[in-house]
């Protein structure tokens, strides 16, 4: 609330004061609203130059940059025409001039340093990281799926420009949806080289539980309502199939850690939607997760299985407990590490043992080193990634 007791401003807003009024009486100075986040927005960063205020805003999971100038008692915003479907960060700003530098990164373009002069509106690139794959035949699109409760869930689709919308495109669907962590556009160097260049598609889903739209987006899928995250992921899968971007025979899911739990819930709740599943260092036994590794520290995110009411909602979706006879699962590939000190390898081991007991096909790889990344060096990382994309290709792409 402002010192004068006027109408309070929402969290994440930027306000300004007249310096003369402030010096005369700080308690009676009247604030002016500069920026207020919309329902699908979050403030990224801000800085001041000699005459301007520069803001970056995450708007529907895309970063945008704006120049704010104070003119005749009000703040006026002008967008800076940086690339779309990108992540934009402030790199440097001059307080002597109106010059600013941004780092810009997108799914198909590596990190690039941009220069902007607010006085002349000059905008140009200064330097770029070398590309790691050929993106000339690829395109990025953003769509929305409707979740079970009617919430609109955005997702990014990376595909070949020549892709046919007949359900034939091999597609990997990636998500996380936890701990207020946003999935914003970032350069997909390995995915581009090993998957997209071959004409396949890749999808990044922005699920509730993440941080794409601020704290509320996280809190609405936490604890007793965590099922909403799983519902959102399934809704994106169904939307991809409905649009005939892909089909269950060509659709695989991938995720690590909390994302491994996400994949586990997807293939146990709707196994018929998928033909491949990559579970990287996954969290799977939600009845005993607090007794394994660092699990007790995640009670705030999921709940406490020692409390009967909370154990009930955890048991309802826990993937390990939901591996049951009579269902056909999409031959999952489970990867973990003996030395994972965050998500204990027992999660992956137990799921593999349960699948074996059920007579269900699966693949399992446990690296002896590497901690939560399941790789201790570049050679081990290359081996793990090669295994993942070999599996995805064999499950989803025609030989």
Short mmCIF file of C-alpha atoms in Angstrom, two decimals:
data_model
loop_
_atom_site.label_atom_id
_atom_site.label_comp_id
_atom_site.label_asym_id
_atom_site.label_seq_id
_atom_site.Cartn_x
_atom_site.Cartn_y
_atom_site.Cartn_z
CA UNK A 1 0.00 0.00 0.00
CA UNK A 2 1.36 3.49 -0.81
CA UNK A 3 2.31 5.69 2.19
CA UNK A 4 -0.58 8.10 1.56
CA UNK A 5 -3.11 5.32 2.15
CA UNK A 6 -4.52 5.53 -1.36
CA UNK A 7 -5.73 2.53 -3.35
CA UNK A 8 -3.17 -0.29 -3.02
CA UNK A 9 -1.28 -1.56 -6.03
CA UNK A 10 -1.14 -5.22 -6.94
CA UNK A 11 2.03 -7.24 -6.42
CA UNK A 12 4.50 -6.93 -9.27
CA UNK A 13 3.46 -3.38 -10.16
CA UNK A 14 5.89 -0.51 -10.74
CA UNK A 15 4.95 2.91 -9.40
CA UNK A 16 6.64 6.30 -9.54
CA UNK A 17 6.66 9.47 -7.44
CA UNK A 18 7.29 13.09 -8.28
CA UNK A 19 10.65 13.92 -6.67
CA UNK A 20 9.56 17.44 -5.69
CA UNK A 21 6.42 16.12 -3.97
CA UNK A 22 8.42 13.40 -2.27
CA UNK A 23 10.98 15.86 -0.91
CA UNK A 24 8.24 18.14 0.39
CA UNK A 25 6.29 15.38 2.20
CA UNK A 26 7.02 11.70 1.44
CA UNK A 27 3.90 10.55 3.31
CA UNK A 28 1.58 12.68 1.19
CA UNK A 29 3.26 12.27 -2.20
CA UNK A 30 0.90 10.69 -4.70
CA UNK A 31 2.13 7.62 -6.63
CA UNK A 32 1.59 7.07 -10.34
CA UNK A 33 1.17 3.62 -11.83
CA UNK A 34 3.87 2.77 -14.37
CA UNK A 35 3.19 -0.92 -15.00
CA UNK A 36 0.69 -3.49 -13.77
CA UNK A 37 0.81 -7.17 -14.74
CA UNK A 38 -2.16 -8.53 -16.63
CA UNK A 39 -3.64 -11.98 -15.87
CA UNK A 40 -1.28 -13.69 -18.36
CA UNK A 41 1.75 -11.51 -17.68
CA UNK A 42 4.70 -11.28 -15.29
CA UNK A 43 7.32 -8.57 -14.91
CA UNK A 44 10.71 -9.78 -16.14
CA UNK A 45 13.17 -6.99 -15.38
CA UNK A 46 13.59 -3.23 -15.52
CA UNK A 47 16.31 -0.60 -15.63
CA UNK A 48 16.62 3.17 -16.00
CA UNK A 49 18.65 5.06 -18.59
CA UNK A 50 19.24 8.80 -18.67
CA UNK A 51 15.69 9.66 -19.75
CA UNK A 52 13.82 6.37 -20.04
CA UNK A 53 12.61 3.33 -18.16
CA UNK A 54 13.15 -0.03 -19.91
CA UNK A 55 10.98 -3.03 -18.98
CA UNK A 56 10.92 -6.66 -20.05
CA UNK A 57 7.60 -8.45 -19.60
CA UNK A 58 6.71 -12.13 -19.90
CA UNK A 59 3.46 -11.90 -21.87
CA UNK A 60 1.71 -15.23 -22.51
CA UNK A 61 5.10 -16.97 -22.13
CA UNK A 62 6.80 -14.66 -24.63
CA UNK A 63 9.23 -11.95 -23.56
CA UNK A 64 8.61 -8.42 -24.77
CA UNK A 65 10.61 -5.24 -24.14
CA UNK A 66 9.17 -1.74 -23.76
CA UNK A 67 10.38 1.83 -23.48
CA UNK A 68 8.49 3.84 -20.84
CA UNK A 69 8.67 7.62 -21.04
CA UNK A 70 7.10 10.15 -18.70
CA UNK A 71 5.21 12.77 -20.71
CA UNK A 72 2.70 15.36 -19.51
CA UNK A 73 1.97 13.63 -16.23
CA UNK A 74 1.61 10.08 -17.55
CA UNK A 75 3.80 7.13 -18.53
CA UNK A 76 3.69 6.11 -22.18
CA UNK A 77 4.89 2.69 -23.33
CA UNK A 78 6.41 1.91 -26.72
CA UNK A 79 7.34 -1.68 -27.68
CA UNK A 80 10.88 -2.46 -28.84
CA UNK A 81 10.60 -4.69 -31.95
CA UNK A 82 12.74 -7.61 -30.79
CA UNK A 83 12.09 -11.16 -32.12
CA UNK A 84 8.86 -12.96 -31.14
CA UNK A 85 8.59 -16.37 -29.42
CA UNK A 86 11.75 -15.47 -27.53
CA UNK A 87 13.21 -14.87 -24.08
CA UNK A 88 14.54 -11.35 -23.57
CA UNK A 89 16.83 -10.26 -20.72
CA UNK A 90 18.39 -6.90 -19.94
CA UNK A 91 22.16 -7.21 -20.30
CA UNK A 92 23.39 -3.63 -19.70
CA UNK A 93 22.16 -0.05 -19.67
CA UNK A 94 23.81 3.35 -19.62
CA UNK A 95 22.76 6.00 -17.11
CA UNK A 96 24.59 8.67 -19.15
CA UNK A 97 22.71 7.96 -22.41
CA UNK A 98 19.59 6.02 -23.46
CA UNK A 99 21.54 3.00 -24.75
CA UNK A 100 20.58 -0.53 -23.69
CA UNK A 101 21.71 -4.05 -24.53
CA UNK A 102 19.53 -7.18 -24.44
CA UNK A 103 20.25 -10.88 -24.67
CA UNK A 104 17.63 -12.61 -26.82
CA UNK A 105 17.16 -16.36 -27.14
CA UNK A 106 14.48 -18.40 -28.90
CA UNK A 107 13.78 -22.05 -29.61
CA UNK A 108 15.38 -21.87 -33.06
CA UNK A 109 17.94 -19.06 -32.59
CA UNK A 110 20.90 -19.18 -30.17
CA UNK A 111 21.60 -16.38 -27.70
CA UNK A 112 22.10 -13.04 -29.47
CA UNK A 113 23.25 -9.70 -28.09
CA UNK A 114 21.07 -6.79 -29.26
CA UNK A 115 21.82 -3.06 -29.04
CA UNK A 116 19.10 -0.43 -28.71
CA UNK A 117 19.39 3.36 -28.56
CA UNK A 118 16.23 4.84 -27.08
CA UNK A 119 17.06 8.32 -28.32
CA UNK A 120 17.26 7.36 -32.01
CA UNK A 121 15.30 4.04 -31.84
CA UNK A 122 18.26 2.35 -33.51
CA UNK A 123 18.10 -1.44 -33.04
CA UNK A 124 20.71 -3.94 -34.23
CA UNK A 125 22.41 -7.22 -33.39
CA UNK A 126 25.98 -7.11 -32.11
CA UNK A 127 26.98 -10.74 -31.66
CA UNK A 128 25.40 -14.19 -31.76
CA UNK A 129 26.32 -17.65 -30.53
CA UNK A 130 26.99 -20.00 -33.48
CA UNK A 131 23.95 -22.09 -34.46
CA UNK A 132 24.02 -25.80 -33.62
CA UNK A 133 21.46 -27.01 -36.17
CA UNK A 134 19.74 -25.93 -39.38
CA UNK A 135 16.55 -24.09 -38.42
CA UNK A 136 15.77 -22.72 -41.89
CA UNK A 137 13.05 -25.31 -42.55
CA UNK A 138 11.47 -25.07 -39.10
CA UNK A 139 8.74 -22.93 -37.59
CA UNK A 140 7.51 -22.15 -34.06
CA UNK A 141 3.81 -21.76 -33.28
CA UNK A 142 1.91 -21.18 -30.06
CA UNK A 143 -1.43 -22.86 -29.40
CA UNK A 144 -3.74 -23.37 -26.43
CA UNK A 145 -5.41 -26.47 -25.07
CA UNK A 146 -8.48 -26.44 -22.83
CA UNK A 147 -7.90 -28.35 -19.59
CA UNK A 148 -10.55 -30.36 -17.77
CA UNK A 149 -11.75 -27.36 -15.72
CA UNK A 150 -11.81 -25.00 -18.72
CA UNK A 151 -8.45 -23.29 -18.11
CA UNK A 152 -6.52 -22.31 -21.25
CA UNK A 153 -3.09 -23.97 -21.30
CA UNK A 154 -0.55 -22.50 -23.73
CA UNK A 155 2.06 -24.58 -25.49
CA UNK A 156 4.72 -24.11 -28.15
CA UNK A 157 4.95 -26.35 -31.21
CA UNK A 158 8.26 -26.66 -33.06
CA UNK A 159 7.84 -28.39 -36.43
CA UNK A 160 8.96 -28.52 -40.04
CA UNK A 161 7.31 -25.95 -42.29
CA UNK A 162 6.37 -28.81 -44.61
CA UNK A 163 4.73 -30.94 -41.89
CA UNK A 164 1.47 -32.62 -42.88
CA UNK A 165 -1.46 -32.27 -40.51
CA UNK A 166 -2.59 -35.86 -40.89
CA UNK A 167 -1.42 -37.27 -37.55
CA UNK A 168 1.77 -38.71 -39.04
CA UNK A 169 4.42 -36.48 -37.44
CA UNK A 170 6.54 -38.10 -34.69
CA UNK A 171 6.22 -35.72 -31.75
CA UNK A 172 7.87 -35.39 -28.34
CA UNK A 173 5.83 -33.53 -25.72
CA UNK A 174 7.86 -31.96 -22.90
CA UNK A 175 6.63 -30.45 -19.64
CA UNK A 176 7.49 -29.71 -16.02
CA UNK A 177 4.67 -27.92 -14.16
CA UNK A 178 6.02 -27.54 -10.64
CA UNK A 179 7.78 -25.39 -8.06
CA UNK A 180 6.86 -22.13 -9.86
CA UNK A 181 9.46 -22.88 -12.55
CA UNK A 182 8.51 -21.34 -15.92
CA UNK A 183 9.32 -23.03 -19.23
CA UNK A 184 10.20 -20.06 -21.43
CA UNK A 185 11.66 -20.18 -24.95
CA UNK A 186 15.26 -21.43 -24.96
CA UNK A 187 17.54 -22.72 -27.69
CA UNK A 188 16.93 -26.42 -28.37
CA UNK A 189 20.38 -27.18 -29.75
CA UNK A 190 20.45 -30.95 -29.19
CA UNK A 191 16.75 -31.48 -29.88
CA UNK A 192 17.14 -29.48 -33.06
CA UNK A 193 20.10 -31.52 -34.28
CA UNK A 194 18.88 -34.96 -33.21
CA UNK A 195 15.10 -34.67 -33.65
CA UNK A 196 13.77 -31.59 -35.46
CA UNK A 197 16.17 -31.72 -38.43
CA UNK A 198 14.73 -35.16 -39.24
CA UNK A 199 11.26 -33.66 -39.76
CA UNK A 200 9.89 -34.51 -36.33
CA UNK A 201 8.05 -32.17 -33.95
CA UNK A 202 8.74 -31.00 -30.40
CA UNK A 203 6.24 -29.44 -27.98
CA UNK A 204 6.80 -27.44 -24.78
CA UNK A 205 3.73 -27.25 -22.53
CA UNK A 206 3.24 -24.41 -20.02
CA UNK A 207 1.33 -26.16 -17.26
CA UNK A 208 -0.17 -24.93 -14.02
CA UNK A 209 2.25 -25.52 -11.19
CA UNK A 210 4.93 -23.65 -13.12
CA UNK A 211 5.71 -19.94 -12.92
CA UNK A 212 4.74 -18.68 -16.37
CA UNK A 213 2.02 -16.36 -15.03
CA UNK A 214 3.34 -15.64 -11.54
CA UNK A 215 2.65 -17.19 -8.12
CA UNK A 216 -1.06 -17.83 -8.74
CA UNK A 217 -0.29 -20.11 -11.71
CA UNK A 218 1.83 -22.19 -9.34
CA UNK A 219 -0.42 -22.18 -6.30
CA UNK A 220 -3.52 -23.25 -8.22
CA UNK A 221 -1.89 -26.66 -8.90
CA UNK A 222 -0.24 -27.50 -5.61
CA UNK A 223 -0.95 -30.00 -2.85
CA UNK A 224 -4.60 -31.07 -2.97
CA UNK A 225 -5.02 -29.60 -6.49
CA UNK A 226 -1.85 -31.05 -8.04
CA UNK A 227 -3.99 -33.17 -10.36
CA UNK A 228 -4.57 -30.00 -12.37
CA UNK A 229 -0.97 -30.19 -13.62
CA UNK A 230 -1.53 -33.71 -14.88
CA UNK A 231 -4.88 -32.70 -16.43
CA UNK A 232 -3.18 -29.82 -18.26
CA UNK A 233 -0.53 -32.12 -19.75
CA UNK A 234 -3.12 -34.62 -20.92
CA UNK A 235 -5.17 -31.77 -22.42
CA UNK A 236 -2.16 -30.65 -24.49
CA UNK A 237 -1.64 -34.22 -25.71
CA UNK A 238 -5.31 -34.46 -26.70
CA UNK A 239 -5.12 -31.08 -28.45
CA UNK A 240 -2.11 -32.19 -30.51
CA UNK A 241 -4.07 -35.25 -31.60
CA UNK A 242 -7.25 -33.23 -32.27
CA UNK A 243 -5.33 -30.83 -34.52
CA UNK A 244 -3.84 -33.87 -36.29
CA UNK A 245 -0.36 -32.60 -35.59
CA UNK A 246 0.34 -36.13 -34.39
CA UNK A 247 -1.46 -39.29 -33.24
CA UNK A 248 -1.13 -41.68 -30.28
CA UNK A 249 1.09 -43.96 -32.41
CA UNK A 250 3.48 -41.02 -33.03
CA UNK A 251 3.29 -39.21 -29.68
CA UNK A 252 5.87 -39.53 -26.92
CA UNK A 253 6.26 -37.71 -23.59
CA UNK A 254 9.47 -36.65 -21.89
CA UNK A 255 10.32 -34.99 -18.57
CA UNK A 256 12.81 -35.04 -15.73
CA UNK A 257 12.52 -34.96 -11.93
CA UNK A 258 9.11 -33.31 -11.28
CA UNK A 259 8.74 -33.68 -15.05
CA UNK A 260 9.41 -37.40 -14.63
CA UNK A 261 6.50 -37.52 -12.20
CA UNK A 262 4.46 -35.66 -14.82
CA UNK A 263 5.29 -38.30 -17.44
CA UNK A 264 4.53 -41.05 -14.93
CA UNK A 265 1.05 -39.65 -14.28
CA UNK A 266 0.42 -39.24 -18.03
CA UNK A 267 1.17 -42.86 -18.91
CA UNK A 268 -0.69 -44.30 -15.91
CA UNK A 269 -3.78 -42.10 -16.27
CA UNK A 270 -4.02 -42.08 -20.08
CA UNK A 271 -1.64 -44.74 -21.46
CA UNK A 272 -3.58 -45.01 -24.72
CA UNK A 273 -2.50 -41.50 -25.75
CA UNK A 274 1.21 -42.30 -26.00
CA UNK A 275 3.60 -44.70 -27.71
CA UNK A 276 6.78 -43.58 -25.94
CA UNK A 277 7.72 -42.13 -22.56
CA UNK A 278 11.11 -40.92 -21.33
CA UNK A 279 11.31 -40.57 -17.55
CA UNK A 280 14.52 -38.80 -16.54
CA UNK A 281 15.51 -39.13 -12.85
CA UNK A 282 11.79 -39.44 -12.08
CA UNK A 283 9.82 -38.99 -8.89
CA UNK A 284 7.28 -41.86 -8.91
CA UNK A 285 6.42 -43.25 -5.46
CA UNK A 286 4.40 -40.43 -3.91
CA UNK A 287 3.43 -42.52 -0.87
CA UNK A 288 7.05 -42.84 0.29
CA UNK A 289 8.73 -39.85 -1.39
CA UNK A 290 9.38 -38.09 1.93
CA UNK A 291 11.58 -40.98 3.06
CA UNK A 292 13.72 -41.06 -0.09
CA UNK A 293 16.54 -38.61 -0.82
CA UNK A 294 15.58 -34.95 -0.44
CA UNK A 295 11.87 -35.78 -0.65
CA UNK A 296 10.84 -34.34 2.72
CA UNK A 297 11.71 -30.86 1.42
CA UNK A 298 8.92 -31.11 -1.18
CA UNK A 299 6.02 -31.52 1.25
CA UNK A 300 5.00 -27.93 0.53
CA UNK A 301 4.61 -28.76 -3.15
CA UNK A 302 2.85 -32.14 -2.92
CA UNK A 303 1.61 -32.73 0.63
CA UNK A 304 2.58 -35.05 3.49
CA UNK A 305 1.74 -38.76 3.07
CA UNK A 306 1.84 -39.25 6.87
CA UNK A 307 -1.33 -37.12 7.13
CA UNK A 308 -4.28 -39.35 6.11
CA UNK A 309 -6.16 -36.66 4.18
CA UNK A 310 -3.07 -35.71 2.19
CA UNK A 311 -2.00 -39.32 1.64
CA UNK A 312 -5.39 -39.87 0.00
CA UNK A 313 -4.79 -37.30 -2.74
CA UNK A 314 -1.19 -38.47 -3.22
CA UNK A 315 -2.25 -42.09 -3.61
CA UNK A 316 -4.84 -41.05 -6.18
CA UNK A 317 -2.15 -40.11 -8.73
CA UNK A 318 1.09 -41.75 -7.50
CA UNK A 319 2.45 -43.45 -10.68
CA UNK A 320 4.13 -46.34 -8.88
CA UNK A 321 0.90 -47.36 -7.15
CA UNK A 322 -1.06 -46.90 -10.41
CA UNK A 323 1.00 -49.42 -12.37
CA UNK A 324 -1.63 -52.15 -12.33
CA UNK A 325 -2.53 -55.36 -14.19
CA UNK A 326 -4.81 -55.12 -17.20
CA UNK A 327 -3.32 -51.95 -18.72
CA UNK A 328 -0.82 -51.59 -21.54
CA UNK A 329 1.82 -48.93 -20.96
CA UNK A 330 3.91 -47.37 -23.76
CA UNK A 331 7.16 -49.29 -23.02
CA UNK A 332 8.70 -46.45 -20.97
CA UNK A 333 12.41 -45.64 -20.84
CA UNK A 334 13.44 -44.91 -17.24
CA UNK A 335 16.77 -43.17 -16.60
CA UNK A 336 18.30 -42.51 -13.20
CA UNK A 337 21.62 -42.29 -11.36
CA UNK A 338 23.00 -44.31 -8.47
CA UNK A 339 24.35 -41.07 -6.98
CA UNK A 340 21.25 -38.93 -7.46
CA UNK A 341 21.09 -37.10 -4.12
CA UNK A 342 17.86 -35.27 -4.95
CA UNK A 343 15.41 -37.83 -6.36
CA UNK A 344 16.49 -41.21 -5.03
CA UNK A 345 17.07 -43.89 -7.72
CA UNK A 346 14.66 -46.12 -5.78
CA UNK A 347 11.82 -44.33 -7.57
CA UNK A 348 12.99 -45.53 -10.98
CA UNK A 349 14.12 -48.92 -9.70
CA UNK A 350 10.78 -49.70 -8.09
CA UNK A 351 8.82 -48.67 -11.16
CA UNK A 352 11.01 -50.88 -13.36
CA UNK A 353 10.53 -53.81 -10.96
CA UNK A 354 6.76 -53.28 -10.96
CA UNK A 355 6.65 -53.21 -14.76
CA UNK A 356 8.71 -56.41 -14.87
CA UNK A 357 6.33 -58.10 -12.41
CA UNK A 358 3.41 -57.07 -14.61
CA UNK A 359 5.11 -58.49 -17.69
CA UNK A 360 5.15 -55.05 -19.29
CA UNK A 361 8.00 -54.00 -21.63
CA UNK A 362 10.29 -51.22 -20.44
CA UNK A 363 13.87 -49.96 -20.77
CA UNK A 364 15.98 -48.95 -17.79
CA UNK A 365 19.33 -47.16 -17.59
CA UNK A 366 21.08 -46.28 -14.32
CA UNK A 367 24.32 -44.38 -14.55
CA UNK A 368 26.61 -44.91 -11.55
CA UNK A 369 27.68 -41.26 -11.42
CA UNK A 370 26.30 -37.84 -12.15
CA UNK A 371 23.89 -36.95 -9.39
CA UNK A 372 20.54 -35.50 -10.45
CA UNK A 373 21.77 -34.88 -14.00
CA UNK A 374 22.48 -38.62 -14.42
CA UNK A 375 25.80 -37.72 -16.08
CA UNK A 376 29.10 -36.74 -14.50
CA UNK A 377 30.83 -35.44 -17.64
CA UNK A 378 30.26 -34.67 -21.31
CA UNK A 379 30.90 -38.25 -22.43
CA UNK A 380 28.28 -39.63 -20.03
CA UNK A 381 25.86 -36.85 -21.00
CA UNK A 382 26.32 -37.66 -24.69
CA UNK A 383 25.66 -41.35 -24.01
CA UNK A 384 22.48 -40.60 -22.08
CA UNK A 385 21.14 -38.22 -24.73
CA UNK A 386 21.98 -40.68 -27.51
CA UNK A 387 20.05 -43.39 -25.69
CA UNK A 388 17.02 -41.10 -25.31
CA UNK A 389 16.80 -40.08 -28.95
CA UNK A 390 17.56 -43.59 -30.19
CA UNK A 391 14.66 -44.84 -28.07
CA UNK A 392 12.36 -42.03 -29.29
CA UNK A 393 13.24 -42.70 -32.91
CA UNK A 394 12.65 -46.44 -32.64
CA UNK A 395 9.31 -45.99 -30.89
CA UNK A 396 7.86 -43.11 -32.91
CA UNK A 397 9.55 -43.00 -36.33
CA UNK A 398 9.16 -45.58 -39.08
CA UNK A 399 12.37 -47.45 -39.82
#
